[in-house]
CSV table of C-alpha atoms and ligand atoms in Angstrom, one decimal:
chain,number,residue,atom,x,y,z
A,1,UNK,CA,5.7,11.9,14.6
A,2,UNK,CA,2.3,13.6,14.7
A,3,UNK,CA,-0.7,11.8,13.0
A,4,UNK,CA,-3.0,14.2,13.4
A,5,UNK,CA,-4.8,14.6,10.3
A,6,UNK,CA,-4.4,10.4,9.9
A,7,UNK,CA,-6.7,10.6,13.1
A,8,UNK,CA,-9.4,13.0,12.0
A,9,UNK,CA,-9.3,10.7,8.6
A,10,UNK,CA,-10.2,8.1,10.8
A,11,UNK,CA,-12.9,9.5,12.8
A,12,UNK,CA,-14.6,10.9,9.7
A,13,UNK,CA,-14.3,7.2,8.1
A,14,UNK,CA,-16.0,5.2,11.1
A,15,UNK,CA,-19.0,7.1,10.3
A,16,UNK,CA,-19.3,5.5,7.1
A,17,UNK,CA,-17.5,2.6,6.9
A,18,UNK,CA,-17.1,-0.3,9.4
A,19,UNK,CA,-14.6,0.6,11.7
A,20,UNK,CA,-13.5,3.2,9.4
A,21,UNK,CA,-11.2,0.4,7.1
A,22,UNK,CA,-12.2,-1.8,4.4
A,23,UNK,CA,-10.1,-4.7,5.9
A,24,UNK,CA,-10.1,-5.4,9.2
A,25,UNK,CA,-6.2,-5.6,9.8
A,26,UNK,CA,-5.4,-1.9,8.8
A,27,UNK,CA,-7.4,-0.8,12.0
A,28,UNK,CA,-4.6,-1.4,14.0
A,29,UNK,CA,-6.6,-2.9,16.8
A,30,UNK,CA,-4.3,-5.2,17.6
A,31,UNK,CA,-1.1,-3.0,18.3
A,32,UNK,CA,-3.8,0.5,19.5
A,33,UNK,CA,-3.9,3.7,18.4
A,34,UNK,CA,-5.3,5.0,15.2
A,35,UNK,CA,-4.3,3.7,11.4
A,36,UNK,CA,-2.2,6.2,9.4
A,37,UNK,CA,-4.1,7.4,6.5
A,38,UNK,CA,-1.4,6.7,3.6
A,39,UNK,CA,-1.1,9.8,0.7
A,40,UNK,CA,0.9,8.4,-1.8
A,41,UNK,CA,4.1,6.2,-2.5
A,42,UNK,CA,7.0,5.8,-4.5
A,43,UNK,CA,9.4,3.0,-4.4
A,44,UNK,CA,10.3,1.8,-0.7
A,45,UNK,CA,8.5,4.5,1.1
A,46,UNK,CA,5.5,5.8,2.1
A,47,UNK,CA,4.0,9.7,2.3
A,48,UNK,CA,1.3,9.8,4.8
A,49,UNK,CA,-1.6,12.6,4.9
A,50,UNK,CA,0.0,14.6,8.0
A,51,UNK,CA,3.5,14.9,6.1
A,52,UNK,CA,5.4,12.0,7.5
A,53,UNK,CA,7.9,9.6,5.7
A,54,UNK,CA,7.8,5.7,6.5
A,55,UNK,CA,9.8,2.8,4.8
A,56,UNK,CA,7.6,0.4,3.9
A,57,UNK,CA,7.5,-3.1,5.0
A,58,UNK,CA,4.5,-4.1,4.2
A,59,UNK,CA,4.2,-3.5,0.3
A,60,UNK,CA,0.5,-3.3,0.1
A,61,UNK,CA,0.9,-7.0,2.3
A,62,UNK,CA,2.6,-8.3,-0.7
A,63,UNK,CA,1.8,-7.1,-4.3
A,64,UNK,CA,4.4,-4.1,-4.6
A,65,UNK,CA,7.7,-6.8,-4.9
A,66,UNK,CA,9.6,-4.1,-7.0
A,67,UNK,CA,8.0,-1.3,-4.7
A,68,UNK,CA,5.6,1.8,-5.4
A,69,UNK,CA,4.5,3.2,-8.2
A,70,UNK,CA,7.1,1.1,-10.1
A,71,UNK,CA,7.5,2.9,-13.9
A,72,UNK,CA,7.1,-0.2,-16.4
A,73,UNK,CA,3.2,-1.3,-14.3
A,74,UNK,CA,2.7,2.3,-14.0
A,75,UNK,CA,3.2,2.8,-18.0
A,76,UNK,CA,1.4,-0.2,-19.2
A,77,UNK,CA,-1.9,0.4,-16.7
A,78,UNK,CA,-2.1,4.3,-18.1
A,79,UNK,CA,-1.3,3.0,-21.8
A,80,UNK,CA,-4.4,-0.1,-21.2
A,81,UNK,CA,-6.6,2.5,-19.5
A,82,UNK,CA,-6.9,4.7,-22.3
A,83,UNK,CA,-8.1,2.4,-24.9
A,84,UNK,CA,-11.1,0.8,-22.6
A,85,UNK,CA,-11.4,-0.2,-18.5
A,86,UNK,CA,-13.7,-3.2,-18.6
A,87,UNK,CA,-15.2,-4.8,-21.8
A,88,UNK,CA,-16.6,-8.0,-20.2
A,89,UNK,CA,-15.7,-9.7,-23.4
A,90,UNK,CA,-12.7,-11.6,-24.2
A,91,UNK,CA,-9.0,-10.0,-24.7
A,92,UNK,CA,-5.8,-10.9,-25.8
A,93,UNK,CA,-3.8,-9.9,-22.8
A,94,UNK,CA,-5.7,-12.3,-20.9
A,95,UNK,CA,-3.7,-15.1,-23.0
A,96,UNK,CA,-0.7,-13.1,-22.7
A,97,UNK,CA,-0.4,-12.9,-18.6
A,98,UNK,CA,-1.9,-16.7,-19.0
A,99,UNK,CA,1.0,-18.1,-20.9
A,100,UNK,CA,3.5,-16.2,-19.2
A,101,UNK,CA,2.3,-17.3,-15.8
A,102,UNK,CA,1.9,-21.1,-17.3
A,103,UNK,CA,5.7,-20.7,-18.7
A,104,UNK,CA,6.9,-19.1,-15.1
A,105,UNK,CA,5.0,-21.6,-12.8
A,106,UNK,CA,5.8,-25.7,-12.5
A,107,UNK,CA,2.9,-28.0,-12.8
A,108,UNK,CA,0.4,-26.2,-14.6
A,109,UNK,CA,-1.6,-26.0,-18.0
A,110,UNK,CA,-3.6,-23.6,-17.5
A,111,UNK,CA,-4.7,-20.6,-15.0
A,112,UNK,CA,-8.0,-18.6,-14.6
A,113,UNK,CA,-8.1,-15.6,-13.6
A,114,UNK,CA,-10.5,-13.8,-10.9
A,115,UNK,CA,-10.3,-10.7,-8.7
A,116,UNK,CA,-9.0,-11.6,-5.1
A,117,UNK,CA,-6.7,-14.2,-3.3
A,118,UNK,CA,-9.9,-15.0,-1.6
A,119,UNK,CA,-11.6,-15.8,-4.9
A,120,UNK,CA,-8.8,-18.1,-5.9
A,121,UNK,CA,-8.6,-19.9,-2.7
A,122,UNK,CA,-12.4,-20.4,-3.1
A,123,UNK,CA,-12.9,-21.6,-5.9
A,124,UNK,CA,-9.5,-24.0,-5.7
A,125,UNK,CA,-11.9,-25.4,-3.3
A,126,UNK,CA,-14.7,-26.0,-5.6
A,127,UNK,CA,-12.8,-27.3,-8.2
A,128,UNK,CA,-11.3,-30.0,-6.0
A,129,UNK,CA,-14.6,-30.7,-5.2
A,130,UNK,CA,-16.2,-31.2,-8.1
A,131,UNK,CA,-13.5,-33.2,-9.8
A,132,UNK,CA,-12.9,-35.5,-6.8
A,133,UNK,CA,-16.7,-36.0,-6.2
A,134,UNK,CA,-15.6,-35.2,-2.3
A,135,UNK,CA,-17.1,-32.6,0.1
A,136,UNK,CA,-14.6,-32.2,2.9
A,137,UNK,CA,-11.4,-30.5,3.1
A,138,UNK,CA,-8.7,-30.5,5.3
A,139,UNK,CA,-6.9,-26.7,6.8
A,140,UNK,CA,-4.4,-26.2,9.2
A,141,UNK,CA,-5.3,-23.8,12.3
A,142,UNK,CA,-3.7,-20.3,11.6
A,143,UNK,CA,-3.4,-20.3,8.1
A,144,UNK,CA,-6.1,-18.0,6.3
A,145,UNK,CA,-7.3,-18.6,2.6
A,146,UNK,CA,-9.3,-15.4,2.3
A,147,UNK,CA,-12.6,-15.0,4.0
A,148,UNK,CA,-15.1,-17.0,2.4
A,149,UNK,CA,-16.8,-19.4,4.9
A,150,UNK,CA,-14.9,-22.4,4.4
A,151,UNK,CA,-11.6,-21.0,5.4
A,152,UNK,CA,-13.2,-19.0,8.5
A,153,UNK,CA,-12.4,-22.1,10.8
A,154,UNK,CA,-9.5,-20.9,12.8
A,155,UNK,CA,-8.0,-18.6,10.3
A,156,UNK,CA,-4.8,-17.0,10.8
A,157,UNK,CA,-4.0,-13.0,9.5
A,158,UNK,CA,-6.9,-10.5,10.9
A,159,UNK,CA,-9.2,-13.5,11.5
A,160,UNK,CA,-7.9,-14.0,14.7
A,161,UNK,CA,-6.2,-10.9,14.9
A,162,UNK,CA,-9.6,-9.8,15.6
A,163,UNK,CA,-10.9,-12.5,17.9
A,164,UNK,CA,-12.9,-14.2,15.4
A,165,UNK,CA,-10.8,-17.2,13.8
A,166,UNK,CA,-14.6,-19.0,13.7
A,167,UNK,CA,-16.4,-16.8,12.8
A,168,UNK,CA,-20.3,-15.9,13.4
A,169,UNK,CA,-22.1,-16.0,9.7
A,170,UNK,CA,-20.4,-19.1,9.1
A,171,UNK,CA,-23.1,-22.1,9.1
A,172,UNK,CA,-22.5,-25.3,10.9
A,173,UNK,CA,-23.4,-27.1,7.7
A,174,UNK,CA,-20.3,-25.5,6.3
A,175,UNK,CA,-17.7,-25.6,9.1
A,176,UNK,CA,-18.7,-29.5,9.6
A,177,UNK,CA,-16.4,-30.1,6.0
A,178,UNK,CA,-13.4,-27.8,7.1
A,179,UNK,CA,-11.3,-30.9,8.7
A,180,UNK,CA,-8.3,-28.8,10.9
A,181,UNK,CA,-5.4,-29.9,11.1
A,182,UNK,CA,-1.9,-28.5,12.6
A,183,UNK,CA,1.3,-27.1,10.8
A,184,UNK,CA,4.3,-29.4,11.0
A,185,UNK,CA,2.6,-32.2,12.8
A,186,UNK,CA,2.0,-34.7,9.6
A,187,UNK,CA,0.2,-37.1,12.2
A,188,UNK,CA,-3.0,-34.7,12.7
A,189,UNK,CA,-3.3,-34.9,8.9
A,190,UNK,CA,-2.9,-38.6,9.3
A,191,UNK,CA,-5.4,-39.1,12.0
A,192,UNK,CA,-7.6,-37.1,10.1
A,193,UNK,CA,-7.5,-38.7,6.6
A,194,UNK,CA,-8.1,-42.0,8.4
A,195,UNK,CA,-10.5,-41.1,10.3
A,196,UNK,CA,-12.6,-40.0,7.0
A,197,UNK,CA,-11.5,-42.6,4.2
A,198,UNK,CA,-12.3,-41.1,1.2
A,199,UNK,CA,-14.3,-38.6,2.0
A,200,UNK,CA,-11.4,-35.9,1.8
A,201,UNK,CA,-11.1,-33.7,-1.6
A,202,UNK,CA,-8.3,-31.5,-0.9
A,203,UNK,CA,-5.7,-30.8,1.5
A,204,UNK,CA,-5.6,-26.4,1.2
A,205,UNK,CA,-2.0,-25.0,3.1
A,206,UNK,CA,0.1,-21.9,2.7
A,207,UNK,CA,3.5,-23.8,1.9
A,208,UNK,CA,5.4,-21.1,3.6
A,209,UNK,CA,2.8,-19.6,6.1
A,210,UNK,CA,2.2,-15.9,6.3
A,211,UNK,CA,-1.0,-15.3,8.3
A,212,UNK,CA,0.7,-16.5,11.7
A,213,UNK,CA,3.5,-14.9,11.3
A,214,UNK,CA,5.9,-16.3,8.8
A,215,UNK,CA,6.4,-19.9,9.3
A,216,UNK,CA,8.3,-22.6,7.5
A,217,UNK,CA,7.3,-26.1,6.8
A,218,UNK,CA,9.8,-28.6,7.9
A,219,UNK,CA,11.0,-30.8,5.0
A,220,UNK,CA,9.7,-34.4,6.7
A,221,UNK,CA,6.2,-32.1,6.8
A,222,UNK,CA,5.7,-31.0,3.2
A,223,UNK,CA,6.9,-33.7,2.1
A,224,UNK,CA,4.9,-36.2,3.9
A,225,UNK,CA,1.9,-34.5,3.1
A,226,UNK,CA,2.6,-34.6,-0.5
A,227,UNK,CA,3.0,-38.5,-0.2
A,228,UNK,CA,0.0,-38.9,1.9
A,229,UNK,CA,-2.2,-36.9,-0.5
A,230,UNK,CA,-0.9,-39.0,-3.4
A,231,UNK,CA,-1.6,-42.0,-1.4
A,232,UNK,CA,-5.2,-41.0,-0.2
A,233,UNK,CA,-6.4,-39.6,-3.5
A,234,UNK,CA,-6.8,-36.3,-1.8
A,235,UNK,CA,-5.9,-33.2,-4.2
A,236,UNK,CA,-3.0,-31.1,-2.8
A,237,UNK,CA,-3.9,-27.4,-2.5
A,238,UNK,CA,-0.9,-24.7,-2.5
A,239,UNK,CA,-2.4,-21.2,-1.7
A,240,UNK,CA,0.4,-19.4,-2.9
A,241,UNK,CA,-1.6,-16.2,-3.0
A,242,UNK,CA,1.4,-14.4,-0.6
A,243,UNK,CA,4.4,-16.8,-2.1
A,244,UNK,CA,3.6,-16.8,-5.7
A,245,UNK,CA,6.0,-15.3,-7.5
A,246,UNK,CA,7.2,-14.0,-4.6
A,247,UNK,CA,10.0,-16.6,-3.7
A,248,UNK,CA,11.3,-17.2,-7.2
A,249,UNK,CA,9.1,-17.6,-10.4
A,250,UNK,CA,7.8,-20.5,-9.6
A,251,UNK,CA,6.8,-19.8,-6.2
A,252,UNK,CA,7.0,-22.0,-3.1
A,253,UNK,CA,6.3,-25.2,-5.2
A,254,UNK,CA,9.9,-24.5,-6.8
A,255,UNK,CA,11.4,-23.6,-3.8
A,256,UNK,CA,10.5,-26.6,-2.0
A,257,UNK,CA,10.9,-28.6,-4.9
A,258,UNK,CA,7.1,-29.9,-4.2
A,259,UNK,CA,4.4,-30.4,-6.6
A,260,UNK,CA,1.2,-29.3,-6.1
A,261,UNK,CA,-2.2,-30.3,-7.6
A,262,UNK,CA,-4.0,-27.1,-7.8
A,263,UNK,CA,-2.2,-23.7,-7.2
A,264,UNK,CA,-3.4,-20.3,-6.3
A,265,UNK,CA,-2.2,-16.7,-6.8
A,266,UNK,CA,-3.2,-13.1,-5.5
A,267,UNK,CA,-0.8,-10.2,-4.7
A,268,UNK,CA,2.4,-10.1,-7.1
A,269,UNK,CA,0.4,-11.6,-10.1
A,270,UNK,CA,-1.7,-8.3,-10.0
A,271,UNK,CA,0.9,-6.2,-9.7
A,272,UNK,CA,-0.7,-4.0,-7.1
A,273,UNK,CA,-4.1,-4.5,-9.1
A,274,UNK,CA,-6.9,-7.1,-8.0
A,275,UNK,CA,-5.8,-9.9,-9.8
A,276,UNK,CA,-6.5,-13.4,-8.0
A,277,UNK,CA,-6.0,-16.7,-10.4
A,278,UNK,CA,-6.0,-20.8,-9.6
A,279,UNK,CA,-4.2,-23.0,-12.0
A,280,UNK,CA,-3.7,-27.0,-12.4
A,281,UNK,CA,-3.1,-29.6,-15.3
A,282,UNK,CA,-5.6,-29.9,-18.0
A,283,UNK,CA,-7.6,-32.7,-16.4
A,284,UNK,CA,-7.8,-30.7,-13.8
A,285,UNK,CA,-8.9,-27.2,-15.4
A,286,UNK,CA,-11.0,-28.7,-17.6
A,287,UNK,CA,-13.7,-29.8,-15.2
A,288,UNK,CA,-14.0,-25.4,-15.1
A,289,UNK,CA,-16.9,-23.9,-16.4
A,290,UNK,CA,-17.8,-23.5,-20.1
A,291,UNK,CA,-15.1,-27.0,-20.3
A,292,UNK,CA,-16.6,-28.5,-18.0
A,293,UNK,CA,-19.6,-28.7,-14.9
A,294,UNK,CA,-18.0,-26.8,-11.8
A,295,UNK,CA,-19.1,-23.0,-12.3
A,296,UNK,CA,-16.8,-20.0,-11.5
A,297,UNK,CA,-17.4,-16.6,-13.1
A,298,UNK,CA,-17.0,-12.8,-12.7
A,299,UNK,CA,-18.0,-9.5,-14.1
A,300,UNK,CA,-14.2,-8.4,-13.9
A,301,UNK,CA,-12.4,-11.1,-14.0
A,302,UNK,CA,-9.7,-10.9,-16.5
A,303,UNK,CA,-10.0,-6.9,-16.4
A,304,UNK,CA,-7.8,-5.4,-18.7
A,305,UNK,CA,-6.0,-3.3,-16.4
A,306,UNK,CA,-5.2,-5.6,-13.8
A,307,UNK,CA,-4.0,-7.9,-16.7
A,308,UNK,CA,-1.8,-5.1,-18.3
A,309,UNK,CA,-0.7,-4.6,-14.2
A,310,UNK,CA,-0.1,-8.1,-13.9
A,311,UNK,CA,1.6,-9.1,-17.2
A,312,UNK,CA,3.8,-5.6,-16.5
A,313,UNK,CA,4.8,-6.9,-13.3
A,314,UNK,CA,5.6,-11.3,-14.4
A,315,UNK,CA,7.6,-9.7,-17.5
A,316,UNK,CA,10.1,-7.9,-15.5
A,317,UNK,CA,10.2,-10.7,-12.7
A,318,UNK,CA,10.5,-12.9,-15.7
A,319,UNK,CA,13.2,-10.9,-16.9
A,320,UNK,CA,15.2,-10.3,-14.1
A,321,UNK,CA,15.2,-13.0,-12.3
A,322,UNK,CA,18.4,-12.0,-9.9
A,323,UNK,CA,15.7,-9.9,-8.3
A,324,UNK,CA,14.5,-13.1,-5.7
A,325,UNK,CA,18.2,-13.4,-5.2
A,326,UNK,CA,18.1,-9.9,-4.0
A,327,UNK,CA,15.3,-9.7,-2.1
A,328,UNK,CA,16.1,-12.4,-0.5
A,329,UNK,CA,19.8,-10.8,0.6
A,330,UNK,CA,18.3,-7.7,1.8
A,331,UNK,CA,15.4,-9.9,4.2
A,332,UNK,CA,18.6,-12.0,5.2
A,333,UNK,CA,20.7,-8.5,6.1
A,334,UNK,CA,17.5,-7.2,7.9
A,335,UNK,CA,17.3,-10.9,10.0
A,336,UNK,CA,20.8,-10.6,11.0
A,337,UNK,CA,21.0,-6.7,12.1
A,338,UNK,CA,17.5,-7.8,13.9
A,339,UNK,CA,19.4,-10.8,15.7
A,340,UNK,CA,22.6,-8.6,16.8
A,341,UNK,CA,20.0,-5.9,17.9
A,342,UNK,CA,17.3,-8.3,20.4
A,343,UNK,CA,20.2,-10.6,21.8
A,344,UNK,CA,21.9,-7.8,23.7
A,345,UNK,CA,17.8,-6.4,25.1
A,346,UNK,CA,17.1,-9.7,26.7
A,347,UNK,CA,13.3,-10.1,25.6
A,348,UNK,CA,12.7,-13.3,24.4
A,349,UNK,CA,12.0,-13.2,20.8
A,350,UNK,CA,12.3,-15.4,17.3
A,351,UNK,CA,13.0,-14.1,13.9
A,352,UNK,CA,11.1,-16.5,10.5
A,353,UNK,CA,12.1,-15.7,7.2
A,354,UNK,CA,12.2,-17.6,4.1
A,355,UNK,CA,13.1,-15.3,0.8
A,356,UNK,CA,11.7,-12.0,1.1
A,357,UNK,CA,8.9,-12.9,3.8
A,358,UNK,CA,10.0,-12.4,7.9
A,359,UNK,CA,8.6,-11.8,10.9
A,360,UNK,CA,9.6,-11.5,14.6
A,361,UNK,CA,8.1,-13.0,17.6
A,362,UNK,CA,8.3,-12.5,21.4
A,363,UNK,CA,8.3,-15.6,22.6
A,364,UNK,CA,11.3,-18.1,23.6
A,365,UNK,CA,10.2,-21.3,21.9
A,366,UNK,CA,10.5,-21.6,18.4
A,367,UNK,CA,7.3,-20.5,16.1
A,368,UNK,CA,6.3,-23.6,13.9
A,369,UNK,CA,2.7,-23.4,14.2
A,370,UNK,CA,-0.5,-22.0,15.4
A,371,UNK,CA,-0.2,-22.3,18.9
A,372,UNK,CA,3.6,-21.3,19.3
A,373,UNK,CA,3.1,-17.6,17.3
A,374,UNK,CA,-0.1,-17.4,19.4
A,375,UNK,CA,2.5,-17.5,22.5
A,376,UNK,CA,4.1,-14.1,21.5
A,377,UNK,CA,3.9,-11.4,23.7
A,378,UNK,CA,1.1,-9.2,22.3
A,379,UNK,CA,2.5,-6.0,24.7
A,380,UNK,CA,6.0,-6.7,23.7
A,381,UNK,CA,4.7,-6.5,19.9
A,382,UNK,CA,2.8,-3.2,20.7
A,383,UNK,CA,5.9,-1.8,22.2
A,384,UNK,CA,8.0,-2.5,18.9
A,385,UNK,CA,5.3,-1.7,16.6
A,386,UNK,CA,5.1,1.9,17.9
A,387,UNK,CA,8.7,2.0,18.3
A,388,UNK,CA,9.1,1.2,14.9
A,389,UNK,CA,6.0,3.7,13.7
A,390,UNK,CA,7.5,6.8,15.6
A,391,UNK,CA,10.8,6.6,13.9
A,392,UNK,CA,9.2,6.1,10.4
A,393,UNK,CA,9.3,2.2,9.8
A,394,UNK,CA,5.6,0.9,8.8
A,395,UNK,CA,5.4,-2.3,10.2
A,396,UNK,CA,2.4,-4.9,9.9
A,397,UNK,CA,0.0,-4.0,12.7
A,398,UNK,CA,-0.3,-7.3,14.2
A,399,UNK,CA,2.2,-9.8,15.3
A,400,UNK,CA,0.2,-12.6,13.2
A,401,UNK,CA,1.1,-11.0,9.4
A,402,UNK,CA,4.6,-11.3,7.8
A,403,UNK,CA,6.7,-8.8,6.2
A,404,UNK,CA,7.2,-8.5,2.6
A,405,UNK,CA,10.2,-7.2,1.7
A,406,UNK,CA,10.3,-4.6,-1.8
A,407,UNK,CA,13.3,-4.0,-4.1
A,408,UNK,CA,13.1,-0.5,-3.9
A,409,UNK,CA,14.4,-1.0,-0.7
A,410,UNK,CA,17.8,-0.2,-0.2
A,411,UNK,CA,20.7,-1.0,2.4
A,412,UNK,CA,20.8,2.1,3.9
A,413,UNK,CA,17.0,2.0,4.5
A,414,UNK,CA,17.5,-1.5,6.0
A,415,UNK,CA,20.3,-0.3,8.2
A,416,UNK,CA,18.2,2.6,9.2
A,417,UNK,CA,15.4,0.4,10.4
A,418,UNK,CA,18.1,-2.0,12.1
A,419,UNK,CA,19.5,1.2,14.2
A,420,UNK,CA,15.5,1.9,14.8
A,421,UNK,CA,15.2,-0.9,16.5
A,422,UNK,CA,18.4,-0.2,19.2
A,423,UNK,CA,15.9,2.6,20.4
A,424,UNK,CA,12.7,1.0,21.0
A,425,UNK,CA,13.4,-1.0,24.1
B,1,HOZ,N1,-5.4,-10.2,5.2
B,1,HOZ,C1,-4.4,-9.4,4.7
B,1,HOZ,C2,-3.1,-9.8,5.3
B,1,HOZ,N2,-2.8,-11.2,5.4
B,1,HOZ,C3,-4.6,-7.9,5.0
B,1,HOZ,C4,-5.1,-7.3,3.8
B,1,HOZ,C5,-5.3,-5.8,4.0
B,1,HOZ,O1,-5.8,-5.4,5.1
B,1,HOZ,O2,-5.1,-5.0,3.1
């Protein structure tokens, strides 16, 4: 395939912006060469600016579940637009995505709603905070909450992608409340909460990981951590900005059949527009701002498109709600062409998915946490990324993001990226 145009894109953009992307992961650093410079989309693929054609597996890293340019978003974002883009005052769409998400979602009253996964994640955080009366919170090393300076304490997704899982901007004042812990190891949680006896507001975890790759939470894990929160007081965080309404309706908290305390959304519930939210039980929510004393706020929060976007999108989930069941087939068909394909290569390698969310790692040892998808072989990964690339499947450029699979997608495209893969090594 030729990128040439993609490539003079780029140069021209570096001049202006910071490495020529406006997030750090779509620089394809990590996997070399220069980014493709996307045109336009339309269900499962892709329609780059020098002509090419690439299935798409990363869905805009998670938003597009029912793929590009889907018709019934499309209509209600042109139909919304016309009548007014922002009003910073309140609307009744706002209550309608609200009571739909609240209806959709187990364990929770009410939601706000703000512009970015990172937002939500963020002010989760505060919100546990101020209702507990505690400073500290506890993350695990390679899952990423967005990039406000909490989270940046070995983050997972471009974070340390990039080199930077701490990074520099961050004050000590700040990192000294992040408490790490590890994935699947309940006793670093344990040795942590005991080691700071009520000082701990919230425990903040991706319940199925996606900034390490995609990893799964063993069931002793979650739910020992959702016994020892109860126990300790400490308010259980699920940032189920990638899962939400992703793995079924009710996210990973229905899938795993674990409640959560507060719960936050990005990606899906936007519909492909920036729509972030955090949600809880009344006692909870109320402590928010006008209720209540802990402040969150935002010029475009609630924004009229991204709620027409977001309501579009739950309604037909809502709906059809075969389509998890689906997904979930398709990302299960992919996993097992993928396995028949690497066992006969002899590279060491392991395949996570859970519902529609997969990723593959080169490495011989199981991937359950940080420091097992850190193992993968980066130069292996750059070998299949470009593999991949050159016969027109768009991959996540870095072995530390997962996959998210799209509807549009159908078998044929998943068989074609499954004989793709014969070729590359
Ligand atoms: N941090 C996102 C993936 N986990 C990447 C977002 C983007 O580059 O668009």
């Amino acid at each position: 395939m030729i990128y040439k145009r993609s490539s003079a894109l780029f140069n021209e953009a570096k001049k202006y912006i910071p490495g020529g992307v406006n997030s750090p992961v779509r620089a394809f650093n990590a996997v070399g060469g220069d980014p493709i410079f996307v045109k336009e989309a339309k269900g499962a693929y892709l329609y780059d600016e020098d002509g090419n054609t690439l299935i798409d597996y990363i869905a805009s890293w998670g938003p597009l579940i029912l793929g590009h340019v889907y018709e019934p978003v499309l209509n209600a974002i042109i139909d919304k637009a016309k009548k007014g883009t922002s009003f910073g005052m309140p609307t009744e769409i706002e209550t309608d995505l609200a009571k739909l998400a609240v209806s959709m979602v187990p364990n929770i009253d009410k939601i706000r709603f703000v512009n970015s996964g990172t937002e939500a994640c963020m002010s989760a955080v505060r919100l546990a905070r101020g209702y507990s009366g505690k400073d500290k919170i506890i993350k695990f090393s390679g899952c990423y909450h967005g990039h406000s300076d909490s989270f940046l304490i070995q983050a997972g997704s471009g974070a340390v992608t990039f080199g930077s899982p701490n990074s520099p901007g961050v004050t000590q004042g700040t990192a000294k409340d992040t408490l790490l812990a590890n994935y699947n190891d309940l006793e670093s949680v344990k040795a942590l909460t005991s080691a700071n006896k009520g000082e701990i507001a919230a425990v903040i975890i991706e319940p199925i990981a996606g900034n390490m790759g995609c990893i799964i939470p063993t069931e002793e894990f979650i739910t020992g951590l959702r016994e020892l929160c109860t126990k300790e007081g400490i308010l259980l965080i699920f940032d189920e900005v990638m899962t939400g309404f992703r793995l079924g309706a009710g996210g990973a908290q229905e899938a795993l059949g674990i409640p959560a305390d507060i719960v936050t959304f990005g990606k899906v519930i936007g519909g492909g527009l920036p729509v972030g939210a955090f949600a809880a039980r009344n006692e909870i929510m109320n402590y928010l701002a006008p209720d209540g004393p802990v402040y969150q706020a935002g010029t475009l929060s609630g924004n009229p498109l991204a709620m027409s976007a977001g309501l579009a999108m739950l309604t037909e989930l809502n709906n059809r709600p075969e389509v998890f069941e689906s997904l979930a087939d398709k990302t299960e068909h992919l996993h097992e062409g993928f396995d028949n394909v690497l066992k006969t290569k002899g590279i060491p390698y392991q395949i996570n998915r859970y519902g529609s969310m997969i990723s593959v790692h080169f490495t011989d040892a199981p991937v359950v946490d940080f420091a097992s998808s850190a193992k993968g072989n980066n130069e292996t990964f750059k070998t299949y990324f470009h593999g991949m690339l050159n016969q027109g499947i768009y991959l996540p450029p870095s072995a530390f993001e997962s996959y998210f699979l799209n509807d549009a997608l159908s078998y044929g495209d998943l068989d074609k990226t499954i004989d793709a893969l014969k070729k590359v090594f």
